[in-house]
Amino acid sequence: METVTTVAALRERLAASRRAGKRIGLVPTMGYLHEGHLSLVRESVAECDVTVVSIFVNPTQFGANEDLSSYPRDPDRDLDLCREAGVDLVFMPDVGEIYPEGFQTYVEPGPLAEPLCGAFRPGHFRGVATVVAKLFNMVQPDKAFFGRKDFQQVAVVRRMARDLDMPLEVVTVDTVREQDGVAMSSRNAYLAADERERARCISRGLFAARAAFEKGERRAGPLLELVRAPLSAMDSVQYLEIVDAGTLEAVAGDIDRPVAICVAGYIGKTRLIDNIVLDPASAENAVSTAA
Ligand SMILES: Nc1ncnc2c1ncn2[C@@H]1O[C@H](COP(=O)(O)OP(=O)(O)OP(=O)(O)O)[C@@H](O)[C@H]1O
Ligand SMILES: CC(C)(CO)[C@@H](O)C(=O)[O-]
Ligand code: BAL
């Protein structure tokens, strides 16, 4: 495994692979890796010849009062985990390498970036789209791998790739959970023991809704109530919504197409998000989206 910190070294290292016709997979991350990230890596290793992991805590996607400065970091451990997982190349740039002096061009996503996290983190998806577009241009991957836990992020990135004619496949990977159901997240590291216990309420509610859906409940209202009740263990809920899985528009009434139930809120000072996808057309909807 090699580690590079500059765009020039990254391009140089990948040029030979590309000339040799190797398929290149990219896994963009902000580091502090866990099993969720590693499942993206494994998927890339399985589907591509060369796997590149980027580790970069992207300042442009953090709001002024968010946790950019305290975001957890452990580069040495990250490199060990990447090596063990079969990563070929790690790109670990510093901020100046990605946003050099004079940087002024951003990617502005459309309506997919407006609801849910977009409403509570103004500018967040502009920052995500910009850095992901830059990573796509730097690595020029055949496939890029993203986690379903960040449901809206995948939708925004997929749309951007399509709208801007980026020649790659965006692959979505199911959410990896702790044994008790809590979605893995680097930010779980912020949680004190009692907060970690309370964090279970999110997946508990989502799983209750999924169980009811599997038994035939199709009304959005009662499904939302099943998620809402346990969320009282959170300190605040930013949103709890059922949205069309494609457009992210709110769905009321009966669920007659694939939807996502999306949650975001705070436990203490830690912001957590999670979701499940429910698809009435798929007999196995719950299993495939345990996620
Ligand atoms: N539990 C998970 N299962 C699958 N993929 C995940 C999981 N958590 C994160 N990912 C994916 O890993 C990629 C990098 O995410 P990131 O580095 O922000 O990690 P994170 O744990 O989501 O951090 P945070 O929750 O603090 O934002 C994203 O595509 C994200 O969706
Ligand atoms: C995709 C990403 C690496 C862009 O900074 C980030 O938003 C993340 O880790 O999900
Ligand atoms: N996983 C999304 C990165 C963020 O919360 O900024």
Coordinates of N, CA and C in Angstrom, one line a residue, residues 1-132:
M1 N 0.8 -1.2 0.0 CA 0.0 0.0 0.0 C 0.9 1.3 0.0
E2 N 0.5 2.2 -0.8 CA 1.2 3.5 -0.8 C 0.3 4.6 -0.3
T3 N 1.0 5.6 0.3 CA 0.3 6.8 0.8 C 0.8 8.0 0.1
V4 N -0.1 8.8 -0.5 CA 0.4 10.0 -1.2 C -0.4 11.2 -0.6
T5 N 0.2 12.4 -0.6 CA -0.4 13.5 0.0 C -0.7 14.6 -1.1
T6 N -0.1 14.5 -2.3 CA -0.3 15.5 -3.3 C -1.1 15.0 -4.5
V7 N -1.8 15.9 -5.2 CA -2.5 15.5 -6.4 C -1.6 15.0 -7.5
A8 N -0.4 15.6 -7.6 CA 0.6 15.2 -8.6 C 1.0 13.8 -8.4
A9 N 1.3 13.4 -7.1 CA 1.8 12.1 -6.8 C 0.6 11.1 -7.0
L10 N -0.6 11.5 -6.7 CA -1.8 10.6 -6.9 C -1.9 10.3 -8.4
R11 N -1.9 11.4 -9.2 CA -2.0 11.2 -10.6 C -0.9 10.3 -11.2
E12 N 0.3 10.6 -10.8 CA 1.4 9.8 -11.3 C 1.3 8.3 -11.0
R13 N 0.9 8.1 -9.7 CA 0.8 6.7 -9.3 C -0.4 6.0 -10.0
L14 N -1.4 6.7 -10.4 CA -2.6 6.1 -11.0 C -2.4 6.0 -12.6
A15 N -1.6 6.8 -13.1 CA -1.4 6.8 -14.6 C -1.1 5.4 -15.2
A16 N -0.2 4.7 -14.5 CA 0.3 3.4 -15.0 C -0.9 2.4 -15.0
S17 N -1.6 2.5 -13.8 CA -2.8 1.5 -13.7 C -3.8 1.8 -14.8
R18 N -4.0 3.1 -15.0 CA -5.0 3.4 -16.0 C -4.6 2.9 -17.4
R19 N -3.3 3.2 -17.7 CA -2.8 2.7 -19.0 C -2.9 1.2 -19.2
A20 N -2.7 0.5 -18.0 CA -2.8 -0.9 -18.1 C -4.2 -1.4 -18.1
G21 N -5.2 -0.5 -18.2 CA -6.6 -0.9 -18.3 C -7.2 -1.4 -17.0
K22 N -6.5 -1.0 -15.9 CA -7.1 -1.5 -14.6 C -8.3 -0.7 -14.2
R23 N -9.2 -1.3 -13.5 CA -10.4 -0.6 -13.0 C -10.1 0.0 -11.7
I24 N -10.4 1.3 -11.6 CA -10.0 2.0 -10.4 C -11.3 2.3 -9.5
G25 N -11.2 1.9 -8.2 CA -12.3 2.2 -7.3 C -11.9 3.3 -6.3
L26 N -12.8 4.2 -6.0 CA -12.5 5.3 -5.0 C -13.5 5.2 -3.9
V27 N -12.9 5.2 -2.7 CA -13.7 5.3 -1.4 C -13.4 6.6 -0.7
P28 N -14.3 7.6 -0.9 CA -14.0 8.9 -0.2 C -14.4 8.8 1.3
T29 N -13.5 9.2 2.2 CA -13.8 9.2 3.6 C -13.2 10.5 4.3
M30 N -13.7 10.7 5.5 CA -13.1 11.7 6.4 C -12.3 11.1 7.5
G31 N -11.9 9.8 7.3 CA -11.0 9.1 8.2 C -11.7 8.7 9.5
Y32 N -10.9 8.3 10.5 CA -11.4 7.7 11.7 C -12.2 6.5 11.4
L33 N -11.6 5.6 10.7 CA -12.3 4.5 9.9 C -12.9 3.5 10.9
H34 N -14.1 3.0 10.4 CA -14.8 1.9 11.2 C -15.3 0.9 10.1
E35 N -16.0 -0.1 10.6 CA -16.4 -1.2 9.8 C -17.3 -0.7 8.6
G36 N -18.0 0.4 8.8 CA -18.8 1.0 7.7 C -17.9 1.3 6.5
H37 N -16.9 2.1 6.9 CA -15.9 2.5 5.8 C -15.3 1.2 5.2
L38 N -15.0 0.3 6.0 CA -14.3 -0.9 5.5 C -15.2 -1.8 4.6
S39 N -16.5 -1.7 4.9 CA -17.4 -2.4 3.9 C -17.4 -1.8 2.6
L40 N -17.2 -0.5 2.5 CA -17.1 0.2 1.2 C -15.8 -0.2 0.5
V41 N -14.7 -0.3 1.3 CA -13.4 -0.7 0.8 C -13.5 -2.1 0.3
R42 N -14.1 -3.0 1.0 CA -14.2 -4.4 0.6 C -15.0 -4.5 -0.7
E43 N -16.0 -3.8 -0.8 CA -16.8 -3.8 -2.1 C -15.9 -3.3 -3.3
S44 N -15.1 -2.3 -3.0 CA -14.3 -1.7 -4.1 C -13.2 -2.8 -4.4
V45 N -12.6 -3.4 -3.4 CA -11.5 -4.4 -3.7 C -12.1 -5.6 -4.5
A46 N -13.4 -5.9 -4.2 CA -14.0 -7.0 -4.9 C -14.4 -6.6 -6.4
E47 N -14.7 -5.4 -6.6 CA -15.2 -5.0 -7.9 C -14.2 -4.3 -8.8
C48 N -13.0 -3.9 -8.2 CA -12.1 -3.1 -9.0 C -10.7 -3.7 -8.8
D49 N -9.8 -3.3 -9.7 CA -8.4 -3.8 -9.6 C -7.5 -3.0 -8.7
V50 N -7.8 -1.7 -8.6 CA -7.0 -0.8 -7.8 C -8.0 0.0 -6.9
T51 N -7.8 0.0 -5.6 CA -8.7 0.7 -4.7 C -7.9 1.9 -4.0
V52 N -8.5 3.0 -4.2 CA -8.0 4.3 -3.6 C -8.9 4.7 -2.5
V53 N -8.4 5.0 -1.3 CA -9.2 5.6 -0.2 C -8.7 7.0 0.0
S54 N -9.6 8.0 0.0 CA -9.2 9.3 0.3 C -9.6 9.6 1.8
I55 N -8.7 10.2 2.5 CA -8.9 10.6 3.9 C -8.7 12.1 4.0
F56 N -9.8 12.8 4.1 CA -9.7 14.3 4.1 C -10.9 14.8 4.8
V57 N -10.7 15.5 5.9 CA -11.8 16.2 6.7 C -12.0 17.5 6.0
N58 N -13.1 17.5 5.2 CA -13.3 18.6 4.2 C -14.0 19.8 4.9
P59 N -13.2 20.9 5.0 CA -13.7 22.1 5.8 C -15.0 22.7 5.1
T60 N -15.1 22.6 3.8 CA -16.2 23.4 3.2 C -17.6 22.7 3.4
Q61 N -17.6 21.5 4.0 CA -18.9 21.0 4.2 C -19.4 21.1 5.7
F62 N -18.5 21.8 6.5 CA -18.9 22.1 7.9 C -19.4 23.5 8.0
G63 N -20.4 23.6 8.8 CA -20.9 25.0 9.1 C -20.1 25.6 10.2
A64 N -20.2 26.9 10.4 CA -19.4 27.7 11.3 C -19.4 27.1 12.7
N65 N -20.6 26.6 13.1 CA -20.7 26.2 14.5 C -20.7 24.6 14.6
E66 N -20.2 24.0 13.6 CA -20.1 22.5 13.6 C -18.7 22.1 14.1
D67 N -18.5 20.7 14.0 CA -17.4 20.1 14.7 C -16.1 19.9 13.9
L68 N -15.9 20.8 13.0 CA -14.7 20.6 12.1 C -13.4 20.4 13.0
S69 N -13.2 21.3 14.0 CA -11.9 21.3 14.7 C -11.9 20.1 15.7
S70 N -13.0 19.5 16.1 CA -13.0 18.4 17.0 C -13.2 17.1 16.3
Y71 N -13.4 17.1 15.0 CA -13.7 15.8 14.3 C -12.6 14.8 14.6
P72 N -13.0 13.6 15.0 CA -12.0 12.6 15.4 C -11.0 12.2 14.3
R73 N -9.8 12.1 14.7 CA -8.7 11.8 13.7 C -7.8 10.8 14.3
D74 N -7.3 9.8 13.5 CA -6.3 8.8 13.9 C -5.7 8.2 12.7
P75 N -4.8 9.0 12.0 CA -4.3 8.6 10.7 C -3.5 7.3 10.7
D76 N -2.7 7.1 11.8 CA -1.9 5.9 11.9 C -2.8 4.6 11.9
R77 N -3.8 4.7 12.7 CA -4.8 3.5 12.8 C -5.5 3.4 11.4
D78 N -5.9 4.5 10.8 CA -6.6 4.4 9.5 C -5.7 3.7 8.5
L79 N -4.4 4.1 8.5 CA -3.5 3.5 7.5 C -3.4 2.0 7.8
D80 N -3.3 1.6 9.0 CA -3.2 0.1 9.4 C -4.5 -0.6 8.8
L81 N -5.6 0.0 9.1 CA -6.9 -0.6 8.7 C -7.0 -0.7 7.2
C82 N -6.5 0.3 6.5 CA -6.6 0.3 5.0 C -5.6 -0.8 4.5
R83 N -4.5 -0.9 5.1 CA -3.5 -1.9 4.6 C -4.1 -3.3 4.8
E84 N -4.7 -3.6 6.0 CA -5.3 -4.9 6.3 C -6.4 -5.2 5.3
A85 N -7.2 -4.1 4.9 CA -8.3 -4.3 4.0 C -8.0 -4.5 2.5
G86 N -6.7 -4.3 2.2 CA -6.3 -4.5 0.8 C -6.4 -3.3 0.0
V87 N -6.3 -2.1 0.6 CA -6.3 -0.9 -0.2 C -4.9 -0.7 -0.9
D88 N -4.9 -0.2 -2.1 CA -3.7 0.0 -2.8 C -3.0 1.3 -2.6
L89 N -3.9 2.4 -2.5 CA -3.4 3.7 -2.4 C -4.3 4.6 -1.5
V90 N -3.6 5.3 -0.6 CA -4.3 6.2 0.3 C -3.9 7.6 -0.1
F91 N -4.9 8.4 -0.3 CA -4.7 9.9 -0.6 C -5.1 10.7 0.7
M92 N -4.0 11.3 1.3 CA -4.3 12.0 2.5 C -3.7 13.4 2.3
P93 N -4.5 14.3 1.6 CA -4.0 15.6 1.4 C -4.2 16.5 2.6
D94 N -3.4 17.7 2.6 CA -3.8 18.7 3.6 C -4.7 19.7 3.0
V95 N -5.3 20.6 3.8 CA -6.3 21.5 3.3 C -5.8 22.3 2.1
G96 N -4.5 22.8 2.2 CA -4.0 23.6 1.1 C -3.9 22.9 -0.2
E97 N -3.7 21.6 -0.2 CA -3.6 20.8 -1.4 C -5.0 20.8 -2.1
I98 N -6.0 20.7 -1.4 CA -7.4 20.6 -2.0 C -7.9 22.0 -2.3
Y99 N -7.7 23.0 -1.4 CA -8.2 24.3 -1.6 C -7.0 25.3 -1.5
P100 N -6.2 25.3 -2.6 CA -5.0 26.2 -2.6 C -5.5 27.7 -2.7
E101 N -4.6 28.5 -2.3 CA -4.8 30.0 -2.3 C -5.5 30.4 -3.6
G102 N -6.6 31.2 -3.5 CA -7.3 31.6 -4.7 C -8.5 30.7 -5.1
F103 N -8.6 29.6 -4.4 CA -9.7 28.7 -4.8 C -11.1 29.4 -4.7
Q104 N -11.9 29.3 -5.7 CA -13.2 30.0 -5.7 C -14.3 29.4 -6.5
T105 N -14.1 28.1 -7.0 CA -15.1 27.5 -7.8 C -15.8 26.3 -7.1
Y106 N -17.1 26.4 -7.0 CA -17.9 25.4 -6.2 C -18.9 24.7 -7.1
V107 N -19.3 23.5 -6.7 CA -20.4 22.8 -7.4 C -21.7 23.1 -6.5
E108 N -22.7 23.6 -7.2 CA -23.9 23.9 -6.5 C -25.0 22.9 -6.8
P109 N -25.3 22.0 -5.8 CA -26.3 21.0 -6.1 C -27.7 21.6 -6.2
G110 N -28.7 20.9 -6.8 CA -30.0 21.4 -6.9 C -31.0 21.0 -5.8
P111 N -32.3 20.8 -6.1 CA -33.3 20.6 -5.1 C -33.0 19.4 -4.2
L112 N -32.3 18.4 -4.7 CA -32.1 17.2 -3.8 C -31.3 17.6 -2.6
A113 N -30.6 18.7 -2.6 CA -29.8 19.1 -1.5 C -30.6 20.0 -0.5
E114 N -31.9 20.3 -0.8 CA -32.6 21.2 0.0 C -33.2 20.7 1.3
P115 N -33.9 19.5 1.2 CA -34.6 19.0 2.4 C -33.7 18.4 3.4
L116 N -34.2 17.8 4.4 CA -33.4 16.9 5.4 C -32.2 17.6 5.9
C117 N -31.0 17.0 5.7 CA -29.8 17.6 6.2 C -29.5 18.9 5.6
G118 N -29.9 19.1 4.3 CA -29.7 20.3 3.6 C -30.3 21.5 4.3
A119 N -31.5 21.3 4.9 CA -32.2 22.3 5.6 C -31.6 22.7 6.9
F120 N -30.8 21.8 7.5 CA -30.2 22.1 8.8 C -28.7 22.4 8.7
R121 N -28.2 22.1 7.6 CA -26.7 22.3 7.4 C -26.5 23.1 6.1
P122 N -26.9 24.4 6.1 CA -26.8 25.2 4.9 C -25.4 25.2 4.3
G123 N -25.3 24.9 3.0 CA -24.0 24.9 2.4 C -23.3 23.5 2.5
H124 N -23.8 22.6 3.3 CA -23.2 21.3 3.5 C -23.0 20.6 2.2
F125 N -24.0 20.4 1.4 CA -23.9 19.6 0.2 C -23.2 20.3 -0.9
R126 N -23.1 21.6 -0.8 CA -22.3 22.3 -1.8 C -20.8 22.0 -1.5
G127 N -20.5 21.9 -0.2 CA -19.1 21.5 0.1 C -18.8 20.0 -0.2
V128 N -19.8 19.2 0.0 CA -19.7 17.7 -0.3 C -19.5 17.6 -1.8
A129 N -20.4 18.2 -2.6 CA -20.4 18.0 -4.0 C -19.1 18.6 -4.6
T130 N -18.6 19.7 -4.0 CA -17.4 20.3 -4.6 C -16.2 19.3 -4.3
V131 N -16.1 18.9 -3.1 CA -14.9 18.0 -2.8 C -15.0 16.7 -3.5
V132 N -16.2 16.1 -3.6 CA -16.3 14.9 -4.3 C -16.0 15.0 -5.8

